[in-house]
Amino acid sequence: MKRKFLFTFFGVCLYASCLMAQQKAVSGKVTSSDGGGLSNVTVIVKGTTRSVQTNVDGSFSIQAAPGETLIFRAVGSGETSQLVGSGNVYNIKLIGSEEAIDEVIVTAMGIKKEKKALGYSVQDLGSEELMKNKTANIVNSLAGKIAGVNVTQTSGGAGAGASIILRGGTSLERDNQPLFVVDGVIYDNSTSVNGNSLFDGGSSTNSTYSNRVMDINPEDIENVSVLKGPAAAALYGSRAAAGVILITTKNGKEGTASVAVNSRFVSNWANRFPEQQNLYKRGFYQQDGTLMEGDATTTMQSWGAKFGPNDARYNNMKDFFQGSTTWDNSVSLSGGSKTGNFYLSASDFRQNGILPGTDYNKTTFRFNGQQNYGILKVGANVAYSNADQLSSLTSGGLYGYSGAGAVQGAFIWPGDMDMSHWLNEDGSKYRPFDWQQVVSDFDSPYWIMNKMPKTDNTKRLTGSLKASIDITDWWDLNYTVGIDRYMQKTNRFTEPGSGVSQIYQKGLLSENDTEFQFVSSNIMTNFKKKIGDFDMNLLLGSTAEMTNVEYNGRKGWNFIIPGFYAYTNTALTDRAAAQQKTRKRLVGFYGEYRAAYKNFAYLTVTGRNDWTSTLPIDNRSYFYPSVSGSFIFSEFIPQNDILSFGKVRASWARVGKDASPYVTNTYVVTPAEYTLYNGGTGVGVRNDWLRGNRELLPEITESQEYGVDVNLFGSRLGLEFTYYKNRSINQLMQPRTSQTTGYILMWTNAGEIVNNGLELSAKISAIKKENFRWDLTINASRNKGKVENLLPGMDVLYVTDVQVGNAKAASFNGGNFMAISGSKWLRSSEGHLVLNAESGMPQSDGLVTHEIGNREPKIFGGINNNFQYKNWNLSFLLDYRIGGHVYNGTDYYMTTMGMSNRSMNREKLTLNGVVKTGENPDKTPIYSDVKTFEYEVGKMYKVGNQDRSGEEIINSYYQEGGAYNLESANYMTNTNWLRLRTISLAYSLPKSTLSRVKAIKGLTATLTGTNLLLWTNYKGMDPETSAAGSGAVGSSSVGIDYNGVPAMSGVTFGLNVTF
């Protein structure tokens, strides 16, 4: 094995050395007509694959030989050429042809097109922009930078995932995140919650989880293109309803081999905590006013007496969270010749979390290479990653745990109890209430983090082989085969003596393995022809995909030998195991016809037909067409100083989603009550609660999109405006059915989602001087998602198990897709509170499914500024959201436990409202005039036939089940925010200095701040939150704040050296 590895290694090195050619370095600066440097100008050596882009001040460097020609292309500044002679420096001024726009962008199937020819909106980001706020998760680097892209960083935990939604959701119960494609191969971005469906209660709120696109090393990325609308993504067929994100990784450039070393050190801290009260101690008051505190009670609620001047107070919450540090190092080697290139990289990422005992570590390797053999081009991409995540239980509900989880516990731990006292001197668990049963223990968060860990290891291998042949100058053939394979192992351990269900009192070990494999094969041919003033292109292709997922889970409890924690150290009757395999196949044929007339009129027509194994035979074939076009109206306007470029565009498309595997059939299962550990015989089956459906159809999304793009004032101002309307029908869902059928749920097609939206993007070159430049981009988006035509009698749909009090994430028939449901106080027709006649407390109106809020923001976007002064660069990104409700479930829980700021209002309670005094003949209620009920501490009151103290009445008003919590909107905020997402200062050594050190080609030092400022009316933690993690199934749990790890702020010190 070692010999094979060495041969492979030396082979790669030999291959790399053969590619290196001996051209000279040609450099210079590209400027506009006013002398300002032009960034992002593409410099190409004509007839070769060599190309670079100018940096922020317009300078460039490329390998070229005398006699070769350099082509310079820029958005809105036309094209010019320069013959390379004996000189090494060429300064270019781009003037004239101001109405031209030759920017090339990567579109579906990796096809590069001129942006002016597109009939739909596509935006991309280069590596330089992505690295300005580099994070372990490339999704977070897109936040605030592209119109219509809504990113939610779910928590501040080490390795925490992020969700991304393009132009609203298209599925009521399916994944709404876009398809990721890396170097032409589909890349799985599942949220790593394996094992939950069997052993963990199905909720990802219990811990911190990653999304799998985090396996990519961000330093390897050259470009990200975001295909937001169905027309842009139609060639991907049944996977493209939610949009597509195309990631292109780096390749080597022709010339001498280059080595790049990047190193970053990051220091992070929690940026916002929930507001805690620090006036009252643990305890509670009884009805007669007796205070129960100290050893007289086992409560963890803080409804006791006020702190005295000599009482010890502990800042348990803030002392629990720690500073986080990250080391992120990467190295790459790249180079090439006239006939090929290569790129090699390795990276190491190590992060300690702000939760003690948590971390996220990742190592990656990548090789990209391509070689030309005349008309034949071959290439290979291989990437390997190994990611480890260590976390624990952050909230309650797992394994019958009676406590609150580590984060949840830290938020409500009474201020008069030392939370850090969690071990006795002999190493056993400290139990402040050791006379009660262990199952009732409220374990310290320190115990949970140290004695109830979760480990997650994911090893991933992705790769592709590509070949293309130029049969003629108008006909080429391309073939790609790709694989995406990973093995994920997740282990959970519970120390004996933890406060879990009785069955697990002697310890528990849960082991879960998931093996994912996706293999695709794609063949594509392209015909190009010019006839008179028409340029025509016909593309035909076919793809075959195979997806296999295998899950194996097992758990054992009641360890036989103390201190030996292994599955084999349990009795056969104290074990459970499960296995699940899914197989999916999909075959598709697609085509695209493009026509251009005199470079001002463009038309594109696409079509794709898929056959999937997951739908019934009669419905498994389905067709997706699209039509788009653009018209360059500026071609008909005389050249002027105002309008540089202008086009209108329009598109219509139809795409969709197929079903999950095996939903057409109904299966038998072995229920839990039959298993050995529940006293059963281990045999016996029954029908599953979920009924299959042999008549299912694919979900379909139809989209219309219209837009205008203009460049003004010599391309100093670029504007893009887009309106779209998407309708998604035939929703695949599992509504409840009558139990007389023998089932609880049934697969069916029902419901529609309608998204209407506006997007506006602006690129502004505010100042362009020889040594100073200020560029900014601004984007704003609005999407309005509505639900229509659910099943008869079905008014609301829930897709997550996240419920806090009576509040849940929901979708309402005829209402909002991203709604919040909850309960309301009973009110009279005049709007007065209807109070209980005896206690004066507000009452529920009896319904817990009111639509009380909409989590979707009214407007969201970002403002990105970039300043360049000589070798200094300063950039900062502001992102904002206007509107959109956030439900503060963390505050709800803290209030019921007496630890929130609002629970400090316990000296006096005043309630105003009416009481019911009778009924009219038509049964409508008769109410009194407005009455006032007042309660104060230190007084006794007659409530009905009971004597109750003011303390007990006021406290019970806020406690679990209390009248205050019957109005869910009490914890909801219509939220606005403006966030300084990143600010970065960079300095690059000038070439005059680098020329003295021949080995170094470039050196840049950076100082970056992340999430340093947040202006918001939200009183909780960070309003960018999602209680159920990064999975965006249905309307997801975005906007539900519930005991998550606080978001982080940080400072990064970075160094980039190129040799």
PDB file of C-alpha atoms in Angstrom, residues 875-997:
ATOM      1  CA  SER A 875     -14.109  46.554   2.936  1.00  0.00           C
ATOM      2  CA  PHE A 876     -17.189  46.128   5.061  1.00  0.00           C
ATOM      3  CA  LEU A 877     -20.499  44.391   4.576  1.00  0.00           C
ATOM      4  CA  LEU A 878     -23.768  45.499   6.144  1.00  0.00           C
ATOM      5  CA  ASP A 879     -26.768  43.238   5.907  1.00  0.00           C
ATOM      6  CA  TYR A 880     -30.270  44.150   6.948  1.00  0.00           C
ATOM      7  CA  ARG A 881     -33.762  42.790   7.366  1.00  0.00           C
ATOM      8  CA  ILE A 882     -36.927  44.802   7.686  1.00  0.00           C
ATOM      9  CA  GLY A 883     -39.947  43.054   9.146  1.00  0.00           C
ATOM     10  CA  GLY A 884     -40.544  39.413   9.813  1.00  0.00           C
ATOM     11  CA  HIS A 885     -41.596  38.027  13.194  1.00  0.00           C
ATOM     12  CA  VAL A 886     -39.250  36.235  15.550  1.00  0.00           C
ATOM     13  CA  TYR A 887     -40.714  34.159  18.375  1.00  0.00           C
ATOM     14  CA  ASN A 888     -38.569  34.343  21.507  1.00  0.00           C
ATOM     15  CA  GLY A 889     -39.011  30.837  22.878  1.00  0.00           C
ATOM     16  CA  THR A 890     -35.893  31.258  24.997  1.00  0.00           C
ATOM     17  CA  ASP A 891     -37.545  34.138  26.832  1.00  0.00           C
ATOM     18  CA  TYR A 892     -40.726  32.086  27.191  1.00  0.00           C
ATOM     19  CA  TYR A 893     -38.865  29.287  28.968  1.00  0.00           C
ATOM     20  CA  MET A 894     -36.834  31.688  31.119  1.00  0.00           C
ATOM     21  CA  THR A 895     -40.018  33.526  32.087  1.00  0.00           C
ATOM     22  CA  THR A 896     -41.776  30.358  33.259  1.00  0.00           C
ATOM     23  CA  MET A 897     -38.682  29.581  35.353  1.00  0.00           C
ATOM     24  CA  GLY A 898     -38.524  33.086  36.838  1.00  0.00           C
ATOM     25  CA  MET A 899     -35.216  34.059  35.207  1.00  0.00           C
ATOM     26  CA  SER A 900     -36.170  36.473  32.427  1.00  0.00           C
ATOM     27  CA  ASN A 901     -36.198  40.232  32.736  1.00  0.00           C
ATOM     28  CA  ARG A 902     -39.953  40.357  32.203  1.00  0.00           C
ATOM     29  CA  SER A 903     -40.435  38.014  35.189  1.00  0.00           C
ATOM     30  CA  MET A 904     -39.030  40.754  37.464  1.00  0.00           C
ATOM     31  CA  ASN A 905     -42.413  42.476  37.224  1.00  0.00           C
ATOM     32  CA  ARG A 906     -43.701  40.587  40.268  1.00  0.00           C
ATOM     33  CA  GLU A 907     -44.364  43.253  42.895  1.00  0.00           C
ATOM     34  CA  LYS A 908     -47.766  44.259  41.560  1.00  0.00           C
ATOM     35  CA  LEU A 909     -50.082  42.945  38.873  1.00  0.00           C
ATOM     36  CA  THR A 910     -52.860  45.033  37.323  1.00  0.00           C
ATOM     37  CA  LEU A 911     -55.355  43.489  34.889  1.00  0.00           C
ATOM     38  CA  ASN A 912     -58.047  45.407  33.012  1.00  0.00           C
ATOM     39  CA  GLY A 913     -60.890  43.799  31.096  1.00  0.00           C
ATOM     40  CA  VAL A 914     -64.505  42.702  31.101  1.00  0.00           C
ATOM     41  CA  VAL A 915     -66.164  39.649  32.633  1.00  0.00           C
ATOM     42  CA  LYS A 916     -69.016  37.615  31.295  1.00  0.00           C
ATOM     43  CA  THR A 917     -72.298  38.355  33.105  1.00  0.00           C
ATOM     44  CA  GLY A 918     -74.781  36.398  30.988  1.00  0.00           C
ATOM     45  CA  GLU A 919     -75.993  35.469  27.522  1.00  0.00           C
ATOM     46  CA  ASN A 920     -78.352  36.917  24.963  1.00  0.00           C
ATOM     47  CA  PRO A 921     -81.150  34.762  23.521  1.00  0.00           C
ATOM     48  CA  ASP A 922     -78.916  33.992  20.545  1.00  0.00           C
ATOM     49  CA  LYS A 923     -76.248  32.661  22.986  1.00  0.00           C
ATOM     50  CA  THR A 924     -73.888  35.581  22.402  1.00  0.00           C
ATOM     51  CA  PRO A 925     -72.182  36.645  25.638  1.00  0.00           C
ATOM     52  CA  ILE A 926     -73.056  39.690  27.693  1.00  0.00           C
ATOM     53  CA  TYR A 927     -70.079  41.456  29.248  1.00  0.00           C
ATOM     54  CA  SER A 928     -69.698  43.919  32.082  1.00  0.00           C
ATOM     55  CA  ASP A 929     -68.078  47.303  31.892  1.00  0.00           C
ATOM     56  CA  VAL A 930     -64.293  47.345  32.076  1.00  0.00           C
ATOM     57  CA  LYS A 931     -63.067  46.157  35.472  1.00  0.00           C
ATOM     58  CA  THR A 932     -59.682  46.314  37.158  1.00  0.00           C
ATOM     59  CA  PHE A 933     -58.117  43.495  39.211  1.00  0.00           C
ATOM     60  CA  GLU A 934     -55.000  44.282  41.228  1.00  0.00           C
ATOM     61  CA  TYR A 935     -52.673  42.011  43.190  1.00  0.00           C
ATOM     62  CA  GLU A 936     -49.684  42.988  45.349  1.00  0.00           C
ATOM     63  CA  VAL A 937     -47.079  41.031  47.243  1.00  0.00           C
ATOM     64  CA  GLY A 938     -47.518  40.879  51.007  1.00  0.00           C
ATOM     65  CA  LYS A 939     -51.314  40.720  50.767  1.00  0.00           C
ATOM     66  CA  MET A 940     -53.896  37.919  50.848  1.00  0.00           C
ATOM     67  CA  TYR A 941     -56.835  37.668  48.441  1.00  0.00           C
ATOM     68  CA  LYS A 942     -60.046  35.693  48.273  1.00  0.00           C
ATOM     69  CA  VAL A 943     -60.207  34.046  44.852  1.00  0.00           C
ATOM     70  CA  GLY A 944     -63.382  32.008  44.587  1.00  0.00           C
ATOM     71  CA  ASN A 945     -63.408  29.961  47.770  1.00  0.00           C
ATOM     72  CA  GLN A 946     -59.601  30.002  48.135  1.00  0.00           C
ATOM     73  CA  ASP A 947     -57.310  32.275  50.099  1.00  0.00           C
ATOM     74  CA  ARG A 948     -54.277  33.068  47.942  1.00  0.00           C
ATOM     75  CA  SER A 949     -51.228  35.227  48.555  1.00  0.00           C
ATOM     76  CA  GLY A 950     -50.333  38.015  46.178  1.00  0.00           C
ATOM     77  CA  GLU A 951     -46.914  36.421  45.597  1.00  0.00           C
ATOM     78  CA  GLU A 952     -48.418  33.102  44.534  1.00  0.00           C
ATOM     79  CA  ILE A 953     -50.997  34.746  42.245  1.00  0.00           C
ATOM     80  CA  ILE A 954     -48.461  36.964  40.494  1.00  0.00           C
ATOM     81  CA  ASN A 955     -45.897  34.194  40.089  1.00  0.00           C
ATOM     82  CA  SER A 956     -48.407  31.689  38.725  1.00  0.00           C
ATOM     83  CA  TYR A 957     -49.455  34.298  36.152  1.00  0.00           C
ATOM     84  CA  TYR A 958     -46.038  33.896  34.492  1.00  0.00           C
ATOM     85  CA  GLN A 959     -45.305  30.253  35.223  1.00  0.00           C
ATOM     86  CA  GLU A 960     -45.856  27.303  32.879  1.00  0.00           C
ATOM     87  CA  GLY A 961     -49.544  27.161  32.033  1.00  0.00           C
ATOM     88  CA  GLY A 962     -50.099  30.615  33.499  1.00  0.00           C
ATOM     89  CA  ALA A 963     -52.499  33.132  31.989  1.00  0.00           C
ATOM     90  CA  TYR A 964     -49.720  35.361  30.634  1.00  0.00           C
ATOM     91  CA  ASN A 965     -48.500  32.561  28.377  1.00  0.00           C
ATOM     92  CA  LEU A 966     -51.912  31.997  26.796  1.00  0.00           C
ATOM     93  CA  GLU A 967     -51.159  34.970  24.525  1.00  0.00           C
ATOM     94  CA  SER A 968     -48.350  33.623  22.344  1.00  0.00           C
ATOM     95  CA  ALA A 969     -47.752  37.025  20.776  1.00  0.00           C
ATOM     96  CA  ASN A 970     -46.370  38.260  24.119  1.00  0.00           C
ATOM     97  CA  TYR A 971     -43.070  36.661  23.085  1.00  0.00           C
ATOM     98  CA  MET A 972     -43.102  37.730  19.445  1.00  0.00           C
ATOM     99  CA  THR A 973     -41.346  40.716  17.830  1.00  0.00           C
ATOM    100  CA  ASN A 974     -41.751  42.199  14.356  1.00  0.00           C
ATOM    101  CA  THR A 975     -38.009  42.393  13.931  1.00  0.00           C
ATOM    102  CA  ASN A 976     -35.712  44.791  12.116  1.00  0.00           C
ATOM    103  CA  TRP A 977     -31.947  44.654  12.096  1.00  0.00           C
ATOM    104  CA  LEU A 978     -28.837  46.186  10.598  1.00  0.00           C
ATOM    105  CA  ARG A 979     -25.700  44.125  11.086  1.00  0.00           C
ATOM    106  CA  LEU A 980     -22.048  44.819  10.454  1.00  0.00           C
ATOM    107  CA  ARG A 981     -21.499  41.345   9.059  1.00  0.00           C
ATOM    108  CA  THR A 982     -17.809  41.830   8.290  1.00  0.00           C
ATOM    109  CA  ILE A 983     -15.184  44.548   8.188  1.00  0.00           C
ATOM    110  CA  SER A 984     -11.777  43.765   6.775  1.00  0.00           C
ATOM    111  CA  LEU A 985      -8.524  45.670   6.401  1.00  0.00           C
ATOM    112  CA  ALA A 986      -5.851  44.218   4.103  1.00  0.00           C
ATOM    113  CA  TYR A 987      -2.359  45.321   3.148  1.00  0.00           C
ATOM    114  CA  SER A 988      -0.399  43.864   0.241  1.00  0.00           C
ATOM    115  CA  LEU A 989       3.326  44.379  -0.057  1.00  0.00           C
ATOM    116  CA  PRO A 990       4.118  46.454  -3.154  1.00  0.00           C
ATOM    117  CA  LYS A 991       5.918  44.830  -6.048  1.00  0.00           C
ATOM    118  CA  SER A 992       8.903  47.112  -5.537  1.00  0.00           C
ATOM    119  CA  THR A 993       9.427  45.511  -2.149  1.00  0.00           C
ATOM    120  CA  LEU A 994       8.724  41.978  -3.336  1.00  0.00           C
ATOM    121  CA  SER A 995      11.231  42.324  -6.165  1.00  0.00           C
ATOM    122  CA  ARG A 996      13.992  42.254  -3.559  1.00  0.00           C
ATOM    123  CA  VAL A 997      12.808  38.838  -2.362  1.00  0.00           C
TER     124      VAL A 997
END
